[in-house]
XYZ file of C-alpha atoms in Angstrom:
782
model
C -0.083 0.214 0.091
C 1.138 3.583 -0.043
C 0.745 6.602 2.247
C -2.062 7.770 0.856
C -4.467 4.946 0.678
C -4.387 4.062 3.836
C -5.045 7.400 5.107
C -8.500 7.332 2.452
C -9.735 3.753 4.325
C -9.830 5.542 7.017
C -11.253 7.912 5.459
C -14.578 6.240 3.456
C -14.312 3.150 6.261
C -14.354 0.728 3.317
C -11.396 -1.833 2.908
C -12.430 -1.927 -0.858
C -9.756 1.397 -0.914
C -7.079 -1.530 -1.240
C -5.926 -0.739 -4.948
C -5.691 -3.807 -7.268
C -2.553 -3.771 -7.221
C -2.318 -4.030 -3.388
C -4.090 -7.079 -3.406
C -2.756 -8.079 -6.834
C 1.036 -8.375 -4.403
C -0.284 -9.792 -1.481
C -1.900 -12.228 -3.617
C 2.131 -12.953 -5.036
C 3.588 -13.811 -2.183
C 0.816 -15.678 -0.306
C 1.326 -17.906 -3.468
C 4.867 -17.872 -2.878
C 5.242 -18.949 0.713
C 1.834 -21.293 0.231
C 4.011 -23.554 -2.144
C 7.672 -21.655 -2.376
C 9.299 -24.328 -5.037
C 12.365 -24.777 -5.611
C 13.811 -21.929 -7.776
C 13.787 -19.168 -5.005
C 17.151 -18.678 -3.400
C 16.568 -18.520 0.542
C 19.264 -16.422 2.538
C 18.738 -15.998 6.342
C 17.892 -12.793 8.786
C 16.959 -11.697 11.505
C 13.605 -10.035 11.234
C 13.188 -5.994 10.611
C 10.508 -5.367 13.283
C 10.894 -6.324 16.995
C 13.884 -6.551 19.438
C 13.239 -10.540 19.951
C 15.509 -11.092 17.685
C 13.400 -14.542 15.836
C 16.191 -15.645 12.457
C 13.889 -15.980 9.205
C 15.482 -17.271 5.585
C 14.088 -14.834 2.886
C 13.151 -16.555 -0.405
C 13.958 -14.726 -3.461
C 12.815 -14.968 -7.034
C 13.671 -12.448 -10.754
C 15.392 -9.312 -8.283
C 11.976 -9.861 -5.489
C 11.215 -11.366 -1.943
C 8.254 -13.205 -2.719
C 8.701 -15.124 0.430
C 9.757 -15.704 4.081
C 9.775 -18.667 6.669
C 10.849 -18.840 10.138
C 14.948 -20.364 9.868
C 13.884 -23.816 12.195
C 18.545 -23.239 12.520
C 17.406 -20.354 14.920
C 17.704 -21.038 18.614
C 15.668 -17.534 19.169
C 12.093 -19.294 17.099
C 12.899 -22.958 16.016
C 10.835 -21.311 12.849
C 8.002 -20.144 14.213
C 7.660 -16.020 13.397
C 4.247 -13.828 14.788
C 1.871 -12.106 11.986
C 4.119 -9.290 11.442
C 6.869 -11.827 10.523
C 5.259 -13.124 8.248
C 4.357 -10.761 6.775
C 7.838 -9.556 6.877
C 8.797 -9.372 2.033
C 5.743 -6.448 1.996
C 7.314 -3.933 3.891
C 10.151 -3.794 1.197
C 7.343 -2.979 -2.010
C 5.027 0.162 -0.405
C 3.972 1.828 -3.881
C 5.197 4.833 -2.684
C 8.465 4.091 -1.779
C 11.492 6.807 -2.314
C 13.543 6.263 -4.743
C 14.996 9.911 -5.577
C 16.431 12.728 -3.248
C 14.268 15.552 -2.431
C 14.891 19.029 -1.740
C 12.221 21.460 -0.328
C 11.977 24.334 -2.203
C 11.597 27.405 1.598
C 8.703 28.940 -0.012
C 6.589 27.586 -2.567
C 7.511 23.682 0.324
C 7.629 21.492 -3.099
C 9.862 19.283 -3.828
C 11.844 19.019 -6.236
C 14.177 15.269 -7.272
C 17.602 16.573 -6.896
C 21.389 13.878 -7.400
C 22.651 12.702 -4.625
C 25.843 14.462 -5.774
C 24.117 17.793 -5.104
C 22.186 16.516 -1.752
C 25.331 15.220 0.004
C 27.177 18.874 -0.972
C 24.173 20.525 0.766
C 23.957 18.175 3.890
C 27.767 18.485 4.284
C 27.537 22.614 3.038
C 25.618 23.600 6.101
C 26.410 21.109 8.746
C 30.256 22.745 8.027
C 28.232 26.081 7.460
C 26.717 24.930 11.508
C 30.281 24.489 12.418
C 31.780 26.952 11.383
C 29.388 29.951 13.029
C 27.458 27.994 15.795
C 30.804 25.819 16.988
C 29.891 21.888 17.846
C 26.180 22.624 20.356
C 24.459 23.821 16.493
C 24.161 19.826 14.606
C 22.853 17.560 15.604
C 22.221 13.330 14.696
C 19.126 11.374 15.560
C 18.822 7.876 14.939
C 17.310 4.951 15.787
C 17.335 1.138 17.409
C 16.529 0.025 13.650
C 20.140 1.399 13.497
C 22.545 -1.886 11.969
C 26.133 -1.556 13.135
C 27.230 -0.263 10.295
C 24.641 2.601 10.496
C 25.071 3.534 14.503
C 28.345 2.837 14.504
C 29.711 5.284 10.611
C 27.724 7.892 12.968
C 29.508 7.510 15.817
C 32.561 8.200 14.742
C 31.499 11.462 11.742
C 29.831 13.259 14.751
C 31.998 11.912 17.664
C 35.169 12.493 15.724
C 34.803 14.113 13.035
C 32.158 17.103 13.808
C 33.692 16.428 17.688
C 29.911 16.924 18.798
C 27.635 14.827 21.433
C 24.648 15.796 19.805
C 24.148 12.030 18.443
C 20.969 10.571 19.986
C 18.676 7.538 19.188
C 15.011 6.729 19.473
C 15.782 4.226 21.943
C 16.055 6.922 23.815
C 12.429 7.140 24.293
C 12.511 3.009 25.377
C 15.304 2.117 26.284
C 16.775 4.406 28.120
C 15.507 2.800 31.645
C 17.604 -0.119 31.352
C 20.116 1.536 30.544
C 21.103 3.249 33.020
C 19.661 0.639 35.367
C 21.954 -1.928 34.407
C 24.752 0.641 34.200
C 23.945 2.269 37.617
C 24.225 -1.909 38.970
C 26.412 -3.419 37.144
C 28.478 -0.425 35.673
C 27.543 -2.673 31.901
C 25.063 -2.586 29.611
C 22.693 -5.665 28.673
C 20.639 -8.705 30.183
C 22.973 -11.915 32.414
C 20.374 -14.381 31.271
C 19.174 -15.752 28.088
C 15.792 -16.696 26.618
C 17.078 -19.775 27.892
C 15.061 -19.362 31.125
C 11.812 -19.508 29.839
C 12.178 -22.643 29.938
C 14.410 -22.916 32.615
C 12.265 -20.478 35.017
C 9.635 -21.680 36.924
C 7.639 -18.620 37.997
C 7.504 -15.521 35.315
C 6.586 -11.615 36.868
C 5.146 -9.430 33.852
C 5.552 -5.973 35.019
C 3.116 -4.466 32.728
C 4.188 -6.036 29.871
C 1.901 -7.252 27.435
C 3.650 -10.107 25.701
C 1.532 -11.619 23.991
C 1.079 -8.904 21.658
C 3.776 -7.434 21.395
C 7.026 -10.151 22.090
C 4.664 -13.471 20.929
C 7.374 -15.405 19.742
C 9.295 -15.359 23.572
C 5.599 -15.060 25.253
C 5.098 -18.800 23.442
C 8.181 -20.274 24.444
C 6.763 -19.628 28.150
C 3.468 -21.367 27.364
C 5.391 -23.993 26.200
C 7.596 -24.379 29.566
C 3.954 -24.353 31.416
C 2.287 -26.447 28.874
C 4.618 -29.496 29.372
C 5.370 -28.017 33.315
C 1.770 -26.707 35.096
C 3.379 -25.720 38.546
C 5.146 -22.804 36.096
C 2.885 -20.062 37.030
C 2.568 -16.000 35.083
C 1.722 -13.494 36.940
C 0.544 -10.139 34.845
C 0.933 -7.276 37.003
C -0.770 -4.643 34.830
C -2.471 -1.223 33.936
C -5.198 -2.915 32.048
C -6.010 -6.228 31.250
C -4.416 -7.875 28.139
C -4.435 -10.375 25.830
C -1.719 -11.066 28.912
C -3.663 -11.501 31.104
C -5.736 -14.161 29.159
C -3.053 -16.936 29.919
C -1.965 -15.539 33.927
C -1.968 -17.224 36.678
C -3.046 -13.804 38.347
C -3.760 -11.012 37.255
C -2.895 -8.198 39.507
C -3.920 -4.707 38.175
C -2.520 -1.678 40.241
C -2.367 2.067 40.087
C -0.146 3.976 37.249
C 3.435 4.939 38.850
C 2.418 2.740 41.762
C 4.552 -0.186 41.074
C 7.550 2.170 42.824
C 5.652 0.739 46.193
C 4.602 -2.261 44.988
C 8.362 -2.887 44.489
C 9.199 -1.446 48.194
C 6.125 -3.555 49.526
C 7.543 -6.634 48.110
C 11.133 -6.177 49.740
C 9.722 -4.771 52.752
C 8.634 -8.169 53.858
C 10.857 -10.168 52.012
C 13.263 -8.574 54.513
C 10.359 -9.034 57.646
C 10.543 -12.489 56.523
C 13.637 -13.615 56.275
C 13.731 -14.814 53.284
C 17.079 -12.158 52.187
C 19.971 -14.888 50.511
C 22.640 -13.220 53.399
C 25.952 -15.651 52.203
C 24.940 -14.322 48.637
C 24.146 -10.192 49.548
C 27.854 -9.880 51.753
C 29.891 -11.983 48.920
C 27.839 -9.713 45.915
C 26.068 -6.752 46.616
C 26.692 -2.708 48.312
C 24.113 -1.185 48.869
C 23.341 2.949 47.490
C 21.176 5.600 48.409
C 21.010 8.622 45.863
C 19.345 11.483 45.416
C 15.160 11.279 46.790
C 13.569 14.861 47.177
C 11.001 15.456 44.620
C 11.788 19.216 43.830
C 14.849 19.214 43.259
C 14.918 16.218 40.945
C 11.373 17.692 39.110
C 10.175 16.189 36.019
C 11.550 17.655 33.505
C 8.141 19.017 31.370
C 8.317 21.465 28.663
C 8.082 24.784 30.120
C 9.206 22.991 33.954
C 13.196 23.404 33.314
C 13.965 25.713 30.186
C 16.383 25.150 27.895
C 17.347 21.539 29.336
C 16.369 18.539 31.998
C 19.913 17.699 33.008
C 19.239 16.321 37.310
C 22.490 14.389 37.454
C 21.866 11.999 40.904
C 24.348 10.797 43.097
C 24.941 7.985 44.962
C 26.539 7.887 48.243
C 26.833 4.315 50.402
C 24.230 2.731 52.012
C 23.598 -0.365 53.959
C 21.257 -3.821 54.696
C 20.696 -1.931 58.196
C 19.599 1.417 55.919
C 17.459 -0.504 53.856
C 15.200 -2.020 56.547
C 14.342 1.439 58.282
C 13.868 2.481 54.763
C 11.764 0.140 54.226
C 9.247 0.084 57.541
C 6.444 2.350 55.315
C 5.990 -0.135 52.687
C 3.773 -2.457 54.539
C 1.419 -4.798 52.810
C -1.259 -2.107 53.544
C 0.213 0.834 53.148
C 0.766 -0.339 49.554
C -2.318 -1.906 48.856
C -3.279 1.857 49.711
C -1.686 3.299 47.211
C -1.515 1.207 44.373
C -4.460 -0.388 44.813
C -3.642 -4.106 45.014
C -4.960 -6.028 47.381
C -2.547 -6.708 50.019
C -2.733 -10.362 49.968
C -1.331 -10.066 46.698
C 1.385 -8.035 47.318
C 2.079 -11.028 50.084
C 1.706 -13.601 47.667
C 4.529 -11.894 45.299
C 6.932 -11.473 47.950
C 6.656 -15.792 48.497
C 7.028 -16.213 44.821
C 10.686 -14.007 44.919
C 11.404 -15.643 48.328
C 10.458 -19.177 47.349
C 14.918 -20.462 47.046
C 12.860 -24.164 45.483
C 11.750 -21.956 42.376
C 13.787 -19.943 39.890
C 11.945 -16.182 39.493
C 12.099 -14.564 36.221
C 11.359 -11.083 36.274
C 10.376 -9.643 32.408
C 10.090 -5.834 31.297
C 9.861 -3.740 28.506
C 8.541 -0.266 27.741
C 5.748 -0.106 30.987
C 8.887 0.688 33.252
C 10.656 1.700 30.916
C 8.628 4.622 29.566
C 8.257 6.010 33.259
C 9.116 9.094 35.408
C 11.217 6.904 37.307
C 11.935 4.070 35.238
C 15.895 4.243 36.368
C 14.570 3.468 39.453
C 11.795 0.811 38.431
C 14.615 -1.075 37.041
C 17.024 -0.496 40.548
C 14.006 -2.045 41.868
C 12.969 -4.773 40.562
C 17.007 -6.541 40.001
C 16.867 -5.410 44.423
C 14.520 -7.991 44.043
C 17.038 -10.711 42.392
C 19.603 -9.610 44.285
C 17.992 -9.406 47.088
C 17.266 -13.350 46.888
C 20.508 -14.206 45.224
C 18.403 -15.165 42.446
C 20.062 -13.721 39.270
C 22.968 -15.522 37.208
C 21.677 -18.391 37.231
C 19.502 -20.693 34.203
C 15.662 -19.445 35.521
C 15.813 -16.666 38.076
C 17.002 -13.392 36.391
C 16.431 -10.070 35.814
C 15.232 -10.014 31.807
C 14.435 -6.584 29.779
C 13.385 -7.114 26.809
C 13.583 -4.644 23.510
C 11.533 -3.514 21.762
C 13.995 -2.438 18.740
C 15.787 -5.092 16.204
C 18.665 -2.943 17.822
C 18.450 -1.264 20.428
C 20.760 -2.928 21.709
C 23.153 -4.041 19.196
C 23.503 -0.826 17.728
C 22.291 2.193 20.088
C 23.352 0.547 23.181
C 26.318 -1.772 21.924
C 27.939 0.849 19.751
C 26.977 3.516 22.042
C 24.912 5.882 20.341
C 23.747 8.197 22.734
C 24.420 11.724 23.518
C 27.208 10.712 26.820
C 28.456 7.117 25.788
C 31.030 5.176 23.410
C 31.100 1.872 22.494
C 31.034 -1.197 24.679
C 29.820 0.821 27.390
C 32.457 3.760 27.667
C 31.655 7.406 28.359
C 32.247 10.556 26.869
C 32.819 12.149 30.505
C 36.074 9.638 31.008
C 39.564 10.772 30.105
C 39.943 6.951 30.154
C 37.342 6.252 27.802
C 38.446 9.287 24.730
C 41.372 7.844 24.429
C 40.306 4.822 23.820
C 38.558 5.926 21.285
C 40.601 7.875 20.108
C 43.477 5.477 19.237
C 41.841 3.085 17.987
C 40.198 5.534 15.347
C 43.415 6.862 15.038
C 43.016 10.622 15.705
C 44.373 12.661 18.451
C 44.846 13.226 21.691
C 41.263 15.389 22.604
C 39.484 15.097 19.429
C 36.269 13.640 21.305
C 34.340 16.361 23.624
C 34.261 15.652 26.678
C 30.195 17.300 27.520
C 27.686 14.670 27.142
C 25.140 16.392 24.146
C 21.505 16.491 23.308
C 19.295 13.850 25.036
C 16.693 13.029 22.343
C 13.962 15.346 23.793
C 16.357 18.225 24.945
C 17.602 17.583 21.088
C 14.689 18.699 20.030
C 13.368 21.060 21.595
C 16.525 22.440 21.521
C 15.832 22.055 17.100
C 12.446 24.401 18.174
C 14.454 27.241 19.403
C 16.715 27.211 17.384
C 19.950 26.549 19.245
C 20.483 22.978 16.298
C 20.532 24.759 13.572
C 21.436 20.850 11.026
C 19.809 17.976 12.046
C 19.835 14.567 10.304
C 17.263 12.276 11.084
C 17.700 8.675 9.909
C 15.326 5.142 10.459
C 12.987 7.217 13.143
C 9.527 9.467 12.543
C 10.226 11.592 15.995
C 6.759 13.515 13.902
C 4.725 10.757 15.369
C 6.413 9.251 17.814
C 7.887 11.954 20.398
C 6.274 13.575 23.664
C 3.843 16.865 23.837
C 4.597 16.977 19.680
C 2.599 21.212 19.597
C 6.340 21.186 21.672
C 8.215 20.764 18.808
C 5.958 22.168 15.513
C 7.921 23.383 12.570
C 7.282 24.429 9.319
C 10.341 23.957 6.661
C 12.278 26.733 5.836
C 12.728 28.940 9.029
C 15.982 28.977 8.452
C 17.248 25.219 9.923
C 18.137 22.571 7.501
C 16.592 18.669 8.288
C 17.383 15.637 6.819
C 15.594 12.484 6.877
C 16.303 9.875 5.641
C 13.934 7.499 5.028
C 11.952 4.829 3.156
C 8.909 6.490 2.753
C 6.545 9.355 3.173
C 6.021 10.471 6.809
C 5.146 13.458 8.885
C 8.917 13.380 9.230
C 9.761 13.294 6.103
C 7.240 15.998 5.573
C 8.515 18.363 8.166
C 12.016 18.050 6.755
C 14.082 20.648 4.115
C 16.249 17.509 2.599
C 14.645 13.735 1.948
C 16.292 10.958 0.860
C 15.205 7.389 -0.016
C 17.135 4.482 2.333
C 18.096 0.719 1.271
C 16.239 -1.255 3.759
C 16.709 -4.447 5.464
C 18.063 -7.300 3.140
C 18.407 -4.498 0.158
C 22.010 -4.303 1.727
C 24.499 -5.952 3.717
C 23.953 -5.956 7.790
C 23.975 -5.885 11.649
C 21.580 -6.593 14.083
C 21.378 -7.204 18.226
C 18.346 -8.136 19.895
C 17.255 -8.620 23.299
C 19.008 -11.134 24.782
C 22.676 -10.666 23.432
C 22.985 -12.185 19.930
C 24.632 -9.934 17.064
C 23.203 -11.808 13.647
C 24.359 -10.699 9.831
C 22.259 -10.997 6.679
C 23.913 -10.832 3.191
C 22.823 -8.084 1.448
C 19.564 -10.540 -0.942
C 17.611 -8.200 -3.327
C 18.767 -3.944 -4.754
C 17.401 -1.394 -3.009
C 14.875 0.468 -5.608
C 15.132 3.583 -7.548
C 18.878 5.357 -6.519
C 18.341 4.252 -2.428
C 21.284 3.959 -0.713
C 21.704 2.932 2.339
C 22.624 4.850 5.541
C 25.942 4.115 6.336
C 27.405 4.882 3.348
C 25.427 8.336 2.839
C 26.984 9.469 6.352
C 31.003 8.400 4.535
C 29.847 10.091 2.047
C 28.800 13.358 3.383
C 32.363 12.964 5.892
C 34.257 12.972 2.832
C 33.134 15.990 1.557
C 33.937 17.873 4.825
C 37.164 16.509 4.884
C 36.720 13.340 7.448
C 37.585 10.422 5.021
C 39.729 9.713 7.221
C 38.001 8.295 9.219
C 36.526 5.580 7.038
C 39.174 3.973 6.061
C 37.918 0.939 4.288
C 37.609 0.039 1.296
C 34.715 -0.445 -1.104
C 34.924 -3.842 -1.671
C 34.847 -4.983 1.482
C 33.751 -2.158 3.707
C 31.556 -3.914 6.023
C 33.199 -6.301 6.591
C 36.504 -3.689 7.749
C 34.391 -1.664 9.341
C 33.000 -4.068 11.780
C 36.381 -5.771 12.686
C 37.105 -1.764 13.212
C 34.651 -1.903 15.676
C 35.076 -5.048 16.930
C 38.149 -3.677 18.534
C 36.674 -1.988 21.430
C 35.105 -5.670 23.360
C 37.697 -8.065 22.453
C 38.844 -8.078 26.172
C 36.348 -6.571 28.178
C 33.454 -8.587 28.813
C 31.394 -7.647 25.352
C 33.459 -9.578 22.631
C 31.386 -9.872 19.006
C 32.184 -13.095 17.684
C 34.317 -12.299 14.040
C 32.166 -10.857 10.998
C 32.793 -14.375 9.248
C 31.683 -16.314 12.702
C 28.644 -14.523 11.991
C 27.860 -15.388 8.442
C 28.373 -18.293 9.143
C 25.820 -18.745 12.140
C 22.538 -17.603 13.054
C 24.255 -15.603 15.649
C 26.387 -15.556 18.959
C 25.891 -14.348 22.453
C 28.676 -12.240 23.823
C 31.033 -12.067 25.004
C 32.496 -14.459 23.234
C 36.427 -16.293 24.201
C 37.696 -18.949 22.418
C 34.524 -19.312 19.732
C 32.366 -20.121 22.621
C 29.512 -17.410 23.324
C 28.311 -16.742 26.520
C 24.892 -18.653 27.789
C 25.271 -16.189 31.697
C 26.440 -13.678 31.935
C 28.861 -12.891 35.667
C 28.449 -17.117 36.664
C 30.671 -19.376 36.671
C 30.790 -21.745 34.385
C 29.867 -19.805 31.790
C 31.042 -16.737 31.818
C 34.979 -17.440 30.488
C 35.877 -14.206 32.467
C 34.771 -15.650 35.811
C 37.373 -17.107 37.558
C 35.157 -18.592 40.530
C 34.135 -22.208 40.464
C 31.164 -21.250 41.401
C 28.040 -18.468 42.114
C 29.060 -15.152 40.032
C 30.994 -12.451 39.741
C 30.403 -9.568 38.670
C 33.676 -8.161 37.353
C 32.998 -5.178 35.206
C 31.244 -2.909 38.579
C 34.792 -1.533 39.199
C 34.012 1.169 40.913
C 31.662 -0.944 43.649
C 34.623 -3.250 44.281
C 33.151 -5.890 41.528
C 29.994 -6.139 43.396
C 26.454 -5.073 41.963
C 24.939 -1.801 43.436
C 21.528 -2.866 45.388
C 19.885 1.033 45.199
C 17.263 2.727 47.648
C 15.001 3.736 45.843
C 11.311 5.342 47.259
C 7.529 5.750 45.366
C 7.034 9.417 43.889
C 3.526 10.411 43.026
C 3.263 10.669 38.714
C 4.080 14.121 37.985
C 0.207 14.597 35.856
C -2.802 12.473 38.159
C -6.795 12.685 37.041
C -8.165 15.297 38.444
C -12.050 16.665 37.997
C -11.544 18.045 35.011
C -9.469 15.803 33.622
C -10.505 11.867 34.968
C -9.483 9.484 33.079
C -5.806 8.672 32.880
C -4.003 7.893 29.197
C -1.386 5.038 28.699
C -0.127 4.823 24.609
C 1.540 1.378 23.379
C 1.345 -0.733 20.456
C -0.647 -3.786 18.977
C 0.347 -6.664 17.875
C -0.166 -6.276 14.005
C 1.171 -2.657 13.657
C 5.240 -1.205 14.052
C 5.684 2.224 16.289
C 4.962 4.758 14.347
C 2.835 2.316 11.112
C 5.540 3.504 8.649
C 5.894 0.151 7.424
C 2.919 -1.912 8.481
C 0.272 -0.016 7.256
C 1.787 -0.464 3.991
C 1.129 -3.927 4.256
C -2.525 -4.811 3.162
C -2.895 -7.677 5.336
C -2.564 -6.598 8.272
C -3.346 -3.448 7.504
C -6.672 -4.663 7.546
C -6.633 -6.072 10.646
C -6.087 -2.711 12.236
C -7.031 0.605 10.084
C -7.493 2.813 12.792
C -6.427 4.524 15.523
C -9.019 4.112 18.482
C -9.119 4.307 21.816
C -10.617 1.213 24.332
C -12.732 2.888 27.701
C -14.193 0.645 30.493
C -18.092 -0.133 30.362
C -18.785 1.503 32.474
C -16.628 4.861 31.965
C -18.772 4.406 28.484
C -22.104 4.768 30.770
C -21.194 7.329 32.512
C -20.645 9.196 29.530
C -22.859 8.080 27.211
C -21.363 6.891 24.497
C -21.050 3.163 22.398
C -18.410 0.921 20.606
C -17.686 2.379 17.358
C -19.030 6.016 18.303
C -16.405 8.880 17.946
C -14.577 10.742 21.015
C -12.134 13.579 22.256
C -9.250 12.261 24.029
C -8.197 15.970 25.089
C -5.598 16.692 27.785
C -3.486 20.030 28.544
C -2.051 20.290 25.811
C -3.842 18.813 22.507
C -7.157 16.661 21.629
C -7.240 13.752 19.095
C -10.574 12.269 17.510
C -11.243 8.389 17.787
C -13.921 5.847 17.769
C -14.557 4.261 20.724
C -13.716 0.026 21.552
C -14.968 -1.362 24.976
C -14.066 -5.218 25.637
C -11.306 -5.404 22.899
C -8.654 -7.583 22.944
C -7.549 -4.581 26.062
C -9.682 -3.921 28.653
C -8.971 -0.846 30.974
C -10.301 0.084 33.828
C -12.566 2.227 35.374
C -10.368 5.544 35.195
C -8.289 4.046 32.692
C -7.507 4.644 28.124
C -5.123 2.706 26.086
C -4.454 4.549 22.768
C -2.228 3.021 20.441
C 0.656 5.309 18.512
C 0.272 3.773 14.995
C -1.483 6.492 12.727
C -0.372 8.900 12.049
C -3.966 10.897 11.022
C -4.656 11.133 14.565
C -1.584 12.164 16.818
C -2.053 10.763 20.130
C 1.228 12.642 20.595
C -0.640 15.851 20.695
C -1.735 14.898 24.048
C 0.838 13.131 26.097
C 2.824 15.217 28.770
C 6.967 14.953 28.322
C 7.718 13.603 31.366
C 10.698 12.281 31.441
C 12.885 9.606 33.712
C 15.209 12.048 36.151
C 18.187 9.534 34.934
C 17.807 7.859 32.299
C 15.935 11.410 30.030
C 13.247 8.392 28.914
C 9.537 10.031 28.631
C 6.850 8.833 29.905
C 4.201 7.626 27.684
C 2.122 5.291 29.970
C 0.577 9.031 32.263
C -1.113 11.908 31.479
C -4.388 13.257 32.267
C -7.441 13.646 29.811
C -10.628 14.046 29.797
C -12.779 12.075 27.084
C -16.058 14.314 25.476
C -18.246 13.021 22.771
C -18.542 13.807 19.897
C -21.689 15.260 18.360
C -22.998 13.238 15.069
């Protein structure tokens, strides 16, 4: 499909708006998958969508991807795919693929085709002009957890070593930054210690605001298969609304938004009170820390609250188990029940699960915890539950953060495309870390700027007020996905220069001065890294349409035009491997060791650290991790600042920054749906997926709908203090909110729910909270 078609479907309410071409192409792909035949050429790749990293095999015929099947040799999914995975080829063949560079006339706003040389020359001149006149803080690049490793690494070198700016941040800031800071504050190294084998090894699975059945269905199926084989396996769904995940859970505990902070502390209170602390483990492996807790000092980072930037920095101090006991005294089951709405008996049930040393417990979370005004605190508290019980670093007993994008781990987190980071957990603020990068890159000492750049929300605020003069956006759609969109609105031709590299027209290309056509997925060679530390390589299988090029190539070409070609001394024929092997130098011997490029080409990916050709399933664990020299137990060897122990952080409950009141009596949460990927720019062009969920909607509780006088299918306005959208009501759909709650998916560009959302941020990670803002529901007169 093309953009006009799916918007027309919403307007007309008719599937008949699908063109004959759409139907014919869908049938062609369906026929090829039903009877693949022997005339297709098959090759492996990771899925282009979520962070699970499912393996697929793509069937190519006559230069076109016409079939896909689950890769039975891939240990992630063992041949199974979700509905998006089964329709992967369609993402390449929307009718309105961008195929030529286009420049917008600043006066008429019309687009005209230009050559790649003209486009690259223009980018180089605009960025150089900004650097010359305004310095490194005036340029910025906004990337993606959908970038391949090569794209992110090229961007990192160009921005941080070439332009000497740290204004590089990915859209992973909007989804995984709290998990990053959770791991970094507790282990001084990012990413989970467990792997997907935990889903077969665990006994109890506690899902913290995590609708796995829709968001990670292949992984959830592994838990369900474990439960089918072992009826004693339990699934606990901690959530703010009923979802398809709830239907499979042994217990569903609905809590008030933001009160998960209190629930976690309530569990800790009971573990300590009931002597369910693994004292030997804690003594050997844990230190206690406490940070700044004054809400007036911390703030929430909302637009207008903190002038130009939200730069709060936490300061930790030493704490103790004795201080923890005093700290937890107020978090009795009865007090937590009052705050959260979860009965005291269920708080006690949760504590008994974590405290049972005979059973393995796996905690799982994603956006519900990360997109939180205290997201890092929640990450800390969940991991605290595992540290205090010793349920960590062994099969079936781990805290496990799931990722939302295909390479949020492999590119944003491991390559280090965040405003304060370098590869392999290195930080721009540390002189020794900067020296490592400068030596590997062959640039003079002092090249890398020690001052962190703008994080994503502040970056777009800086663009709006004019401090950022030139910005390049790749593989993401911020004018749909950023919170409080009114605060970053712009018109092309406003004196700033915005480039968007994309595969389809979107609201972000509408806001851009220059649009570059990008190669997607198997139209280029690449590498992704998934949630379990698995690095996966794929080959180019088909040509990109028209003049579309891969993002890394475009970055390197601009760098060469700016006199920075020395940063990319790779051969034209083999630059993918040469670039990766250079990047890999950061990881070797650091406990982040990546497999060689040739090894990745020959395998279905490997779990780092990879030492002597052997992958590591469980980090920090004796007998699994080659960096651990103990004969048993765990060793948190990356945490040098904590004496190679993990940090248990005391973190209190804070109320949300905006709560329902008489004027705005509902809480709004946003999120994804099974069929659509993020802002829908790819999945809405796949006929079958768009047909399944063709329009945006708001989920309401039946009692609330009755009180409002609205019925299923009628239109309402969802209004906040920032703006409103008009949506169709869904009652008793697959998501079922309790009274006072409303849920809206964010895939639809025709009704931008992020004009409604609040831009409160986590105080440490600076990740926005998309789950808590006050709204009212207004019936639309017919």
